[in-house]
Amino acid sequence: MNKSMIEFHEYLKSCKRIVALCGAGLSVSSGLPTFRGSQGLWKNFNMIDLATPDAFYIDPGLVWQFYSWRRYQALHSQPNNGHKALAKLSKLENIDFITITQNVDGLSIRSNHDKSKLYEIHGSLFELKCTSFTCNYKDHNNFKHPLTNALKETEEEFENVRKRRFQEDQLNSPQFNPVKEINEDELPRCPICNDLLRPGVVWFGESLSLSILNQIDNFIEQSVDLILVVGTSGTVYPANSYVDRVIHQGGKVAIFNTDIEESSLKDNEIWGFKGDAAELLPIALKPLIDE
Ligand SMILES: [Zn+2]
């Protein structure tokens, strides 16, 4: 074991309050593609253009097919040892701990993470919420697939893409099936008011939940000994502010990422562990979670 891991273990044993801040890198070894690169297309639509309130307003059937496909992908991925290590940490009674995740894939919940210590700041593919302004209906951790009969077949799309991955050069010129037209009454509807339901993810142009941000603020206000920055550059608000606040209070930072900027490691309050979070986290957290 290298010197910095030994130092980290020594410090970890003294920690009473810990925060984990997670991003896409945590789920990569579960097989989930990230938004960027050649996989940033779905049926020739740019994925980023589909993740907006406007897109949903214009064609909810199209956006729901996209999210149905993403739900299917996530459901067919398994939580990895990184998710599981954090879930174990969440079960310890002698440590105050929360996980703040930017991921919407539901893998932390499925790894048996304590729900009361998990903040999905960008929402979840498995949350549904009512689009009516006067209705507060939300359905958490709904893992049903497909959500309606009309949303069947998005999984076939996924299988086709997976098959295509084995054939060279096909990824850059995907020949997707045309998108079905789906009537609004064949999409998920609110059981209270019968209005349209939408995916409970935070879309581009929307704000994060104030209530979630407040709960995180309350936790971070009482000094945190350590923040684990996992699979994210942590440079986007509010993630960057959490790291700064922990350092400001005298806490330390440990970064787990496949690519770490050397410039971020100049302070000795920061450890950097380069590699796959799914392999590194169980090793790094071993002194606390190895029963
Ligand atoms: Zn409703």
mmCIF file of C-alpha atoms and ligand atoms in Angstrom:
data_model
loop_
_atom_site.group_PDB
_atom_site.id
_atom_site.type_symbol
_atom_site.label_atom_id
_atom_site.label_comp_id
_atom_site.label_asym_id
_atom_site.label_seq_id
_atom_site.Cartn_x
_atom_site.Cartn_y
_atom_site.Cartn_z
ATOM 1 C CA MET A 1 0.000 0.000 0.000
ATOM 2 C CA ASN A 2 1.372 3.415 -0.878
ATOM 3 C CA LYS A 3 2.319 6.070 1.630
ATOM 4 C CA SER A 4 -0.630 8.363 1.016
ATOM 5 C CA MET A 5 -3.136 5.529 1.485
ATOM 6 C CA ILE A 6 -1.525 4.683 4.827
ATOM 7 C CA GLU A 7 -1.712 8.338 5.875
ATOM 8 C CA PHE A 8 -5.293 8.495 4.701
ATOM 9 C CA HIS A 9 -6.216 5.407 6.746
ATOM 10 C CA GLU A 10 -4.685 6.936 9.865
ATOM 11 C CA TYR A 11 -6.719 10.106 9.399
ATOM 12 C CA LEU A 12 -9.910 8.218 8.476
ATOM 13 C CA LYS A 13 -9.867 6.361 11.797
ATOM 14 C CA SER A 14 -10.140 9.686 13.625
ATOM 15 C CA CYS A 15 -13.063 10.988 11.519
ATOM 16 C CA LYS A 16 -16.498 11.454 13.063
ATOM 17 C CA ARG A 17 -18.277 13.402 10.307
ATOM 18 C CA ILE A 18 -17.815 12.485 6.658
ATOM 19 C CA VAL A 19 -19.385 13.604 3.376
ATOM 20 C CA ALA A 20 -19.134 11.774 0.048
ATOM 21 C CA LEU A 21 -19.690 13.829 -3.088
ATOM 22 C CA CYS A 22 -20.267 11.580 -6.103
ATOM 23 C CA GLY A 23 -20.483 11.994 -9.863
ATOM 24 C CA ALA A 24 -20.667 9.935 -13.046
ATOM 25 C CA GLY A 25 -17.268 8.297 -12.464
ATOM 26 C CA LEU A 26 -18.750 6.276 -9.609
ATOM 27 C CA SER A 27 -21.142 4.474 -11.980
ATOM 28 C CA VAL A 28 -18.834 3.961 -14.957
ATOM 29 C CA SER A 29 -17.753 0.477 -13.944
ATOM 30 C CA SER A 30 -21.418 -0.469 -13.498
ATOM 31 C CA GLY A 31 -21.559 -0.147 -17.278
ATOM 32 C CA LEU A 32 -23.482 3.093 -17.568
ATOM 33 C CA PRO A 33 -22.344 5.300 -20.424
ATOM 34 C CA THR A 34 -21.783 8.962 -19.656
ATOM 35 C CA PHE A 35 -23.487 11.717 -21.606
ATOM 36 C CA ARG A 36 -20.428 12.764 -23.502
ATOM 37 C CA GLY A 37 -18.650 11.375 -26.526
ATOM 38 C CA SER A 38 -20.056 9.177 -29.240
ATOM 39 C CA GLN A 39 -22.846 7.928 -26.982
ATOM 40 C CA GLY A 40 -24.285 11.423 -26.585
ATOM 41 C CA LEU A 41 -26.924 10.664 -29.208
ATOM 42 C CA TRP A 42 -30.249 8.941 -28.846
ATOM 43 C CA LYS A 43 -32.148 8.229 -32.057
ATOM 44 C CA ASN A 44 -30.117 11.049 -33.604
ATOM 45 C CA PHE A 45 -31.273 13.506 -30.980
ATOM 46 C CA ASN A 46 -28.655 15.218 -28.895
ATOM 47 C CA MET A 47 -29.314 13.927 -25.367
ATOM 48 C CA ILE A 48 -28.729 17.333 -23.871
ATOM 49 C CA ASP A 49 -31.542 18.801 -25.991
ATOM 50 C CA LEU A 50 -33.955 16.228 -24.570
ATOM 51 C CA ALA A 51 -33.208 17.050 -20.934
ATOM 52 C CA THR A 52 -35.086 20.346 -20.843
ATOM 53 C CA PRO A 53 -38.553 21.516 -19.758
ATOM 54 C CA ASP A 54 -39.111 22.896 -23.286
ATOM 55 C CA ALA A 55 -38.477 19.527 -24.915
ATOM 56 C CA PHE A 56 -41.003 17.927 -22.567
ATOM 57 C CA TYR A 57 -43.552 20.654 -23.219
ATOM 58 C CA ILE A 58 -43.196 20.275 -26.991
ATOM 59 C CA ASP A 59 -43.157 16.466 -27.158
ATOM 60 C CA PRO A 60 -43.613 14.623 -23.841
ATOM 61 C CA GLY A 61 -43.866 11.299 -25.707
ATOM 62 C CA LEU A 62 -40.389 11.727 -27.156
ATOM 63 C CA VAL A 63 -38.849 12.770 -23.851
ATOM 64 C CA TRP A 64 -40.576 9.914 -22.007
ATOM 65 C CA GLN A 65 -39.196 7.387 -24.511
ATOM 66 C CA PHE A 66 -35.728 8.768 -23.899
ATOM 67 C CA TYR A 67 -36.162 8.467 -20.111
ATOM 68 C CA SER A 68 -37.741 5.047 -20.400
ATOM 69 C CA TRP A 69 -34.617 3.960 -22.268
ATOM 70 C CA ARG A 70 -32.373 5.466 -19.584
ATOM 71 C CA ARG A 71 -34.387 3.772 -16.821
ATOM 72 C CA TYR A 72 -33.969 0.463 -18.626
ATOM 73 C CA GLN A 73 -30.209 0.984 -18.947
ATOM 74 C CA ALA A 74 -29.871 1.842 -15.278
ATOM 75 C CA LEU A 75 -32.063 -1.092 -14.217
ATOM 76 C CA HIS A 76 -29.809 -3.440 -16.174
ATOM 77 C CA SER A 77 -26.699 -2.096 -14.477
ATOM 78 C CA GLN A 78 -25.683 -3.262 -11.038
ATOM 79 C CA PRO A 79 -24.317 -1.229 -8.117
ATOM 80 C CA ASN A 80 -20.544 -1.733 -7.973
ATOM 81 C CA ASN A 81 -18.184 -2.076 -5.023
ATOM 82 C CA GLY A 82 -17.831 1.701 -4.825
ATOM 83 C CA HIS A 83 -21.582 2.149 -4.261
ATOM 84 C CA LYS A 84 -21.485 -0.720 -1.785
ATOM 85 C CA ALA A 85 -18.585 0.734 0.211
ATOM 86 C CA LEU A 86 -20.470 4.016 0.644
ATOM 87 C CA ALA A 87 -23.646 2.120 1.548
ATOM 88 C CA LYS A 88 -21.717 0.327 4.312
ATOM 89 C CA LEU A 89 -20.407 3.643 5.583
ATOM 90 C CA SER A 90 -24.007 4.921 5.730
ATOM 91 C CA LYS A 91 -24.933 2.074 8.085
ATOM 92 C CA LEU A 92 -22.283 2.813 10.714
ATOM 93 C CA GLU A 93 -23.742 4.194 13.927
ATOM 94 C CA ASN A 94 -20.619 5.894 15.236
ATOM 95 C CA ILE A 95 -20.039 8.048 12.111
ATOM 96 C CA ASP A 96 -22.188 10.949 10.904
ATOM 97 C CA PHE A 97 -22.226 10.504 7.188
ATOM 98 C CA ILE A 98 -24.077 11.691 4.101
ATOM 99 C CA THR A 99 -23.674 10.986 0.391
ATOM 100 C CA ILE A 100 -24.400 13.803 -2.053
ATOM 101 C CA THR A 101 -24.727 12.351 -5.529
ATOM 102 C CA GLN A 102 -25.055 14.042 -8.891
ATOM 103 C CA ASN A 103 -26.054 10.705 -10.424
ATOM 104 C CA VAL A 104 -29.677 9.993 -11.345
ATOM 105 C CA ASP A 105 -29.166 6.261 -11.956
ATOM 106 C CA GLY A 106 -30.587 4.967 -8.659
ATOM 107 C CA LEU A 107 -27.542 2.730 -8.095
ATOM 108 C CA SER A 108 -26.782 4.138 -4.628
ATOM 109 C CA ILE A 109 -30.287 3.351 -3.367
ATOM 110 C CA ARG A 110 -30.065 -0.111 -4.930
ATOM 111 C CA SER A 111 -26.751 -0.722 -3.142
ATOM 112 C CA ASN A 112 -28.724 -0.456 0.108
ATOM 113 C CA HIS A 113 -27.446 2.984 1.087
ATOM 114 C CA ASP A 114 -29.351 4.442 4.058
ATOM 115 C CA LYS A 115 -32.040 6.546 2.314
ATOM 116 C CA SER A 116 -32.030 9.227 5.005
ATOM 117 C CA LYS A 117 -28.319 9.866 4.346
ATOM 118 C CA LEU A 118 -28.505 10.031 0.556
ATOM 119 C CA TYR A 119 -29.082 13.284 -1.314
ATOM 120 C CA GLU A 120 -29.709 12.904 -5.048
ATOM 121 C CA ILE A 121 -29.223 16.570 -5.922
ATOM 122 C CA HIS A 122 -30.033 16.113 -9.616
ATOM 123 C CA GLY A 123 -33.047 13.944 -8.845
ATOM 124 C CA SER A 124 -33.530 10.383 -10.013
ATOM 125 C CA LEU A 125 -34.646 8.510 -13.109
ATOM 126 C CA PHE A 126 -36.805 6.519 -10.696
ATOM 127 C CA GLU A 127 -38.693 9.464 -9.300
ATOM 128 C CA LEU A 128 -41.881 10.572 -11.036
ATOM 129 C CA LYS A 129 -43.555 13.870 -10.331
ATOM 130 C CA CYS A 130 -46.783 15.543 -11.346
ATOM 131 C CA THR A 131 -46.578 18.389 -13.865
ATOM 132 C CA SER A 132 -49.594 20.201 -12.394
ATOM 133 C CA PHE A 133 -48.650 23.351 -10.478
ATOM 134 C CA THR A 134 -51.338 22.645 -7.912
ATOM 135 C CA CYS A 135 -50.397 19.030 -7.242
ATOM 136 C CA ASN A 136 -47.419 17.859 -5.164
ATOM 137 C CA TYR A 137 -47.588 14.193 -6.138
ATOM 138 C CA LYS A 138 -44.211 12.427 -6.242
ATOM 139 C CA ASP A 139 -43.401 8.765 -6.560
ATOM 140 C CA HIS A 140 -39.969 7.818 -5.204
ATOM 141 C CA ASN A 141 -37.964 4.782 -6.248
ATOM 142 C CA ASN A 142 -40.448 3.495 -8.765
ATOM 143 C CA PHE A 143 -38.460 0.775 -10.557
ATOM 144 C CA LYS A 144 -41.311 -0.487 -12.746
ATOM 145 C CA HIS A 145 -40.496 -1.047 -16.413
ATOM 146 C CA PRO A 146 -42.064 -0.190 -18.763
ATOM 147 C CA LEU A 147 -44.102 2.471 -16.997
ATOM 148 C CA THR A 148 -46.935 2.210 -19.557
ATOM 149 C CA ASN A 149 -47.658 -0.111 -22.470
ATOM 150 C CA ALA A 150 -46.871 2.652 -24.933
ATOM 151 C CA LEU A 151 -43.376 2.937 -23.455
ATOM 152 C CA LYS A 152 -42.525 -0.691 -24.259
ATOM 153 C CA GLU A 153 -39.770 -1.349 -26.785
ATOM 154 C CA THR A 154 -37.323 1.242 -25.519
ATOM 155 C CA GLU A 155 -35.441 -1.769 -24.162
ATOM 156 C CA GLU A 156 -35.123 -3.257 -27.649
ATOM 157 C CA GLU A 157 -33.483 -0.053 -28.678
ATOM 158 C CA PHE A 158 -30.973 -0.555 -25.885
ATOM 159 C CA GLU A 159 -30.269 -4.160 -26.916
ATOM 160 C CA ASN A 160 -29.690 -2.994 -30.479
ATOM 161 C CA VAL A 161 -27.166 -0.420 -29.340
ATOM 162 C CA ARG A 162 -25.426 -3.031 -27.189
ATOM 163 C CA LYS A 163 -25.181 -5.454 -30.123
ATOM 164 C CA ARG A 164 -23.909 -2.697 -32.312
ATOM 165 C CA ARG A 165 -21.074 -2.001 -29.896
ATOM 166 C CA PHE A 166 -19.475 -5.250 -30.976
ATOM 167 C CA GLN A 167 -19.463 -4.164 -34.585
ATOM 168 C CA GLU A 168 -16.731 -1.697 -35.318
ATOM 169 C CA ASP A 169 -17.499 1.822 -36.485
ATOM 170 C CA GLN A 170 -21.239 1.403 -36.167
ATOM 171 C CA LEU A 171 -21.459 3.638 -33.118
ATOM 172 C CA ASN A 172 -20.709 6.785 -35.007
ATOM 173 C CA SER A 173 -23.464 6.234 -37.542
ATOM 174 C CA PRO A 174 -26.283 4.737 -35.523
ATOM 175 C CA GLN A 175 -29.336 3.666 -37.471
ATOM 176 C CA PHE A 176 -31.986 3.924 -34.882
ATOM 177 C CA ASN A 177 -35.607 2.968 -35.205
ATOM 178 C CA PRO A 178 -37.837 5.941 -35.751
ATOM 179 C CA VAL A 179 -39.366 7.417 -32.652
ATOM 180 C CA LYS A 180 -42.953 6.391 -31.974
ATOM 181 C CA GLU A 181 -45.610 9.022 -31.582
ATOM 182 C CA ILE A 182 -47.256 8.570 -28.213
ATOM 183 C CA ASN A 183 -50.444 10.310 -27.134
ATOM 184 C CA GLU A 184 -50.322 12.058 -23.785
ATOM 185 C CA ASP A 185 -52.981 9.739 -22.384
ATOM 186 C CA GLU A 186 -50.670 6.770 -22.999
ATOM 187 C CA LEU A 187 -47.898 8.312 -20.887
ATOM 188 C CA PRO A 188 -47.556 8.016 -17.090
ATOM 189 C CA ARG A 189 -50.399 9.951 -15.405
ATOM 190 C CA CYS A 190 -50.806 11.285 -11.889
ATOM 191 C CA PRO A 191 -52.959 8.983 -9.708
ATOM 192 C CA ILE A 192 -54.245 12.016 -7.778
ATOM 193 C CA CYS A 193 -55.142 14.578 -10.466
ATOM 194 C CA ASN A 194 -54.619 12.597 -13.704
ATOM 195 C CA ASP A 195 -52.270 15.239 -15.099
ATOM 196 C CA LEU A 196 -49.099 14.159 -16.907
ATOM 197 C CA LEU A 197 -46.226 12.824 -14.803
ATOM 198 C CA ARG A 198 -42.631 13.718 -15.670
ATOM 199 C CA PRO A 199 -39.273 12.232 -14.747
ATOM 200 C CA GLY A 200 -38.043 13.558 -11.386
ATOM 201 C CA VAL A 201 -34.693 14.680 -12.700
ATOM 202 C CA VAL A 202 -33.365 18.226 -12.657
ATOM 203 C CA TRP A 203 -33.340 19.399 -16.264
ATOM 204 C CA PHE A 204 -31.105 22.013 -17.843
ATOM 205 C CA GLY A 205 -32.395 25.428 -16.836
ATOM 206 C CA GLU A 206 -34.071 24.158 -13.643
ATOM 207 C CA SER A 207 -32.916 24.804 -10.095
ATOM 208 C CA LEU A 208 -31.925 22.175 -7.581
ATOM 209 C CA SER A 209 -34.367 21.391 -4.775
ATOM 210 C CA LEU A 210 -34.078 24.036 -2.093
ATOM 211 C CA SER A 211 -35.135 21.622 0.602
ATOM 212 C CA ILE A 212 -32.350 19.170 -0.318
ATOM 213 C CA LEU A 213 -29.774 21.974 -0.457
ATOM 214 C CA ASN A 214 -30.899 23.183 2.990
ATOM 215 C CA GLN A 215 -30.521 19.737 4.519
ATOM 216 C CA ILE A 216 -27.022 19.421 3.074
ATOM 217 C CA ASP A 217 -26.151 22.899 4.358
ATOM 218 C CA ASN A 218 -27.277 21.928 7.842
ATOM 219 C CA PHE A 219 -25.017 18.895 7.791
ATOM 220 C CA ILE A 220 -21.979 20.747 6.478
ATOM 221 C CA GLU A 221 -22.454 23.629 8.919
ATOM 222 C CA GLN A 222 -21.251 21.438 11.786
ATOM 223 C CA SER A 223 -17.645 20.855 10.945
ATOM 224 C CA VAL A 224 -16.945 17.943 8.648
ATOM 225 C CA ASP A 225 -13.660 16.028 9.080
ATOM 226 C CA LEU A 226 -13.475 14.619 5.589
ATOM 227 C CA ILE A 227 -15.064 14.980 2.169
ATOM 228 C CA LEU A 228 -14.662 12.146 -0.343
ATOM 229 C CA VAL A 229 -14.877 13.477 -3.896
ATOM 230 C CA VAL A 230 -15.739 10.458 -6.025
ATOM 231 C CA GLY A 231 -15.807 10.331 -9.817
ATOM 232 C CA THR A 232 -16.503 14.015 -10.273
ATOM 233 C CA SER A 233 -14.358 17.027 -10.954
ATOM 234 C CA GLY A 234 -16.360 18.799 -8.244
ATOM 235 C CA THR A 235 -15.992 22.065 -10.102
ATOM 236 C CA VAL A 236 -19.691 22.743 -10.681
ATOM 237 C CA TYR A 237 -21.901 24.540 -8.167
ATOM 238 C CA PRO A 238 -22.907 23.532 -5.548
ATOM 239 C CA ALA A 239 -20.346 20.688 -5.427
ATOM 240 C CA ASN A 240 -17.374 23.065 -5.480
ATOM 241 C CA SER A 241 -18.764 25.055 -2.557
ATOM 242 C CA TYR A 242 -18.977 21.936 -0.359
ATOM 243 C CA VAL A 243 -15.310 21.122 -0.873
ATOM 244 C CA ASP A 244 -14.307 24.714 -0.125
ATOM 245 C CA ARG A 245 -16.391 24.824 3.024
ATOM 246 C CA VAL A 246 -14.959 21.587 4.392
ATOM 247 C CA ILE A 247 -11.393 22.829 3.809
ATOM 248 C CA HIS A 248 -12.261 26.192 5.333
ATOM 249 C CA GLN A 249 -13.480 24.471 8.507
ATOM 250 C CA GLY A 250 -10.228 22.529 8.784
ATOM 251 C CA GLY A 251 -11.438 19.285 7.230
ATOM 252 C CA LYS A 252 -9.604 17.234 4.609
ATOM 253 C CA VAL A 253 -10.378 16.092 1.093
ATOM 254 C CA ALA A 254 -9.791 12.768 -0.657
ATOM 255 C CA ILE A 255 -10.320 12.631 -4.419
ATOM 256 C CA PHE A 256 -11.035 9.348 -6.211
ATOM 257 C CA ASN A 257 -11.000 9.767 -9.948
ATOM 258 C CA THR A 258 -9.539 8.268 -13.111
ATOM 259 C CA ASP A 259 -8.123 11.621 -13.948
ATOM 260 C CA ILE A 260 -6.850 13.978 -11.304
ATOM 261 C CA GLU A 261 -5.392 17.379 -11.938
ATOM 262 C CA GLU A 262 -2.037 17.601 -10.210
ATOM 263 C CA SER A 263 -2.621 21.284 -9.554
ATOM 264 C CA SER A 264 -5.523 20.405 -7.254
ATOM 265 C CA LEU A 265 -3.197 18.425 -4.981
ATOM 266 C CA LYS A 266 -0.733 21.093 -3.933
ATOM 267 C CA ASP A 267 -2.246 21.436 -0.470
ATOM 268 C CA ASN A 268 -1.551 18.784 2.094
ATOM 269 C CA GLU A 269 -5.241 18.812 3.092
ATOM 270 C CA ILE A 270 -5.935 16.896 -0.121
ATOM 271 C CA TRP A 271 -5.280 13.280 -1.031
ATOM 272 C CA GLY A 272 -5.640 12.182 -4.635
ATOM 273 C CA PHE A 273 -6.224 8.532 -5.535
ATOM 274 C CA LYS A 274 -6.138 7.904 -9.232
ATOM 275 C CA GLY A 275 -8.193 5.042 -10.652
ATOM 276 C CA ASP A 276 -11.620 3.427 -10.714
ATOM 277 C CA ALA A 277 -13.697 4.412 -7.680
ATOM 278 C CA ALA A 278 -15.237 0.921 -7.629
ATOM 279 C CA GLU A 279 -11.793 -0.527 -6.873
ATOM 280 C CA LEU A 280 -10.381 2.291 -4.764
ATOM 281 C CA LEU A 281 -13.237 3.009 -2.349
ATOM 282 C CA PRO A 282 -13.391 -0.445 -0.705
ATOM 283 C CA ILE A 283 -9.628 -0.245 -0.094
ATOM 284 C CA ALA A 284 -9.676 3.348 1.110
ATOM 285 C CA LEU A 285 -12.628 2.885 3.470
ATOM 286 C CA LYS A 286 -11.503 -0.508 4.746
ATOM 287 C CA PRO A 287 -10.522 0.658 8.256
ATOM 288 C CA LEU A 288 -14.152 1.712 8.873
ATOM 289 C CA ILE A 289 -16.275 -0.698 6.876
ATOM 290 C CA ASP A 290 -14.396 -3.961 7.079
ATOM 291 C CA GLU A 291 -16.361 -5.808 9.698
HETATM 292 ZN ZN ZN B 1 -51.095 15.391 -9.841
#
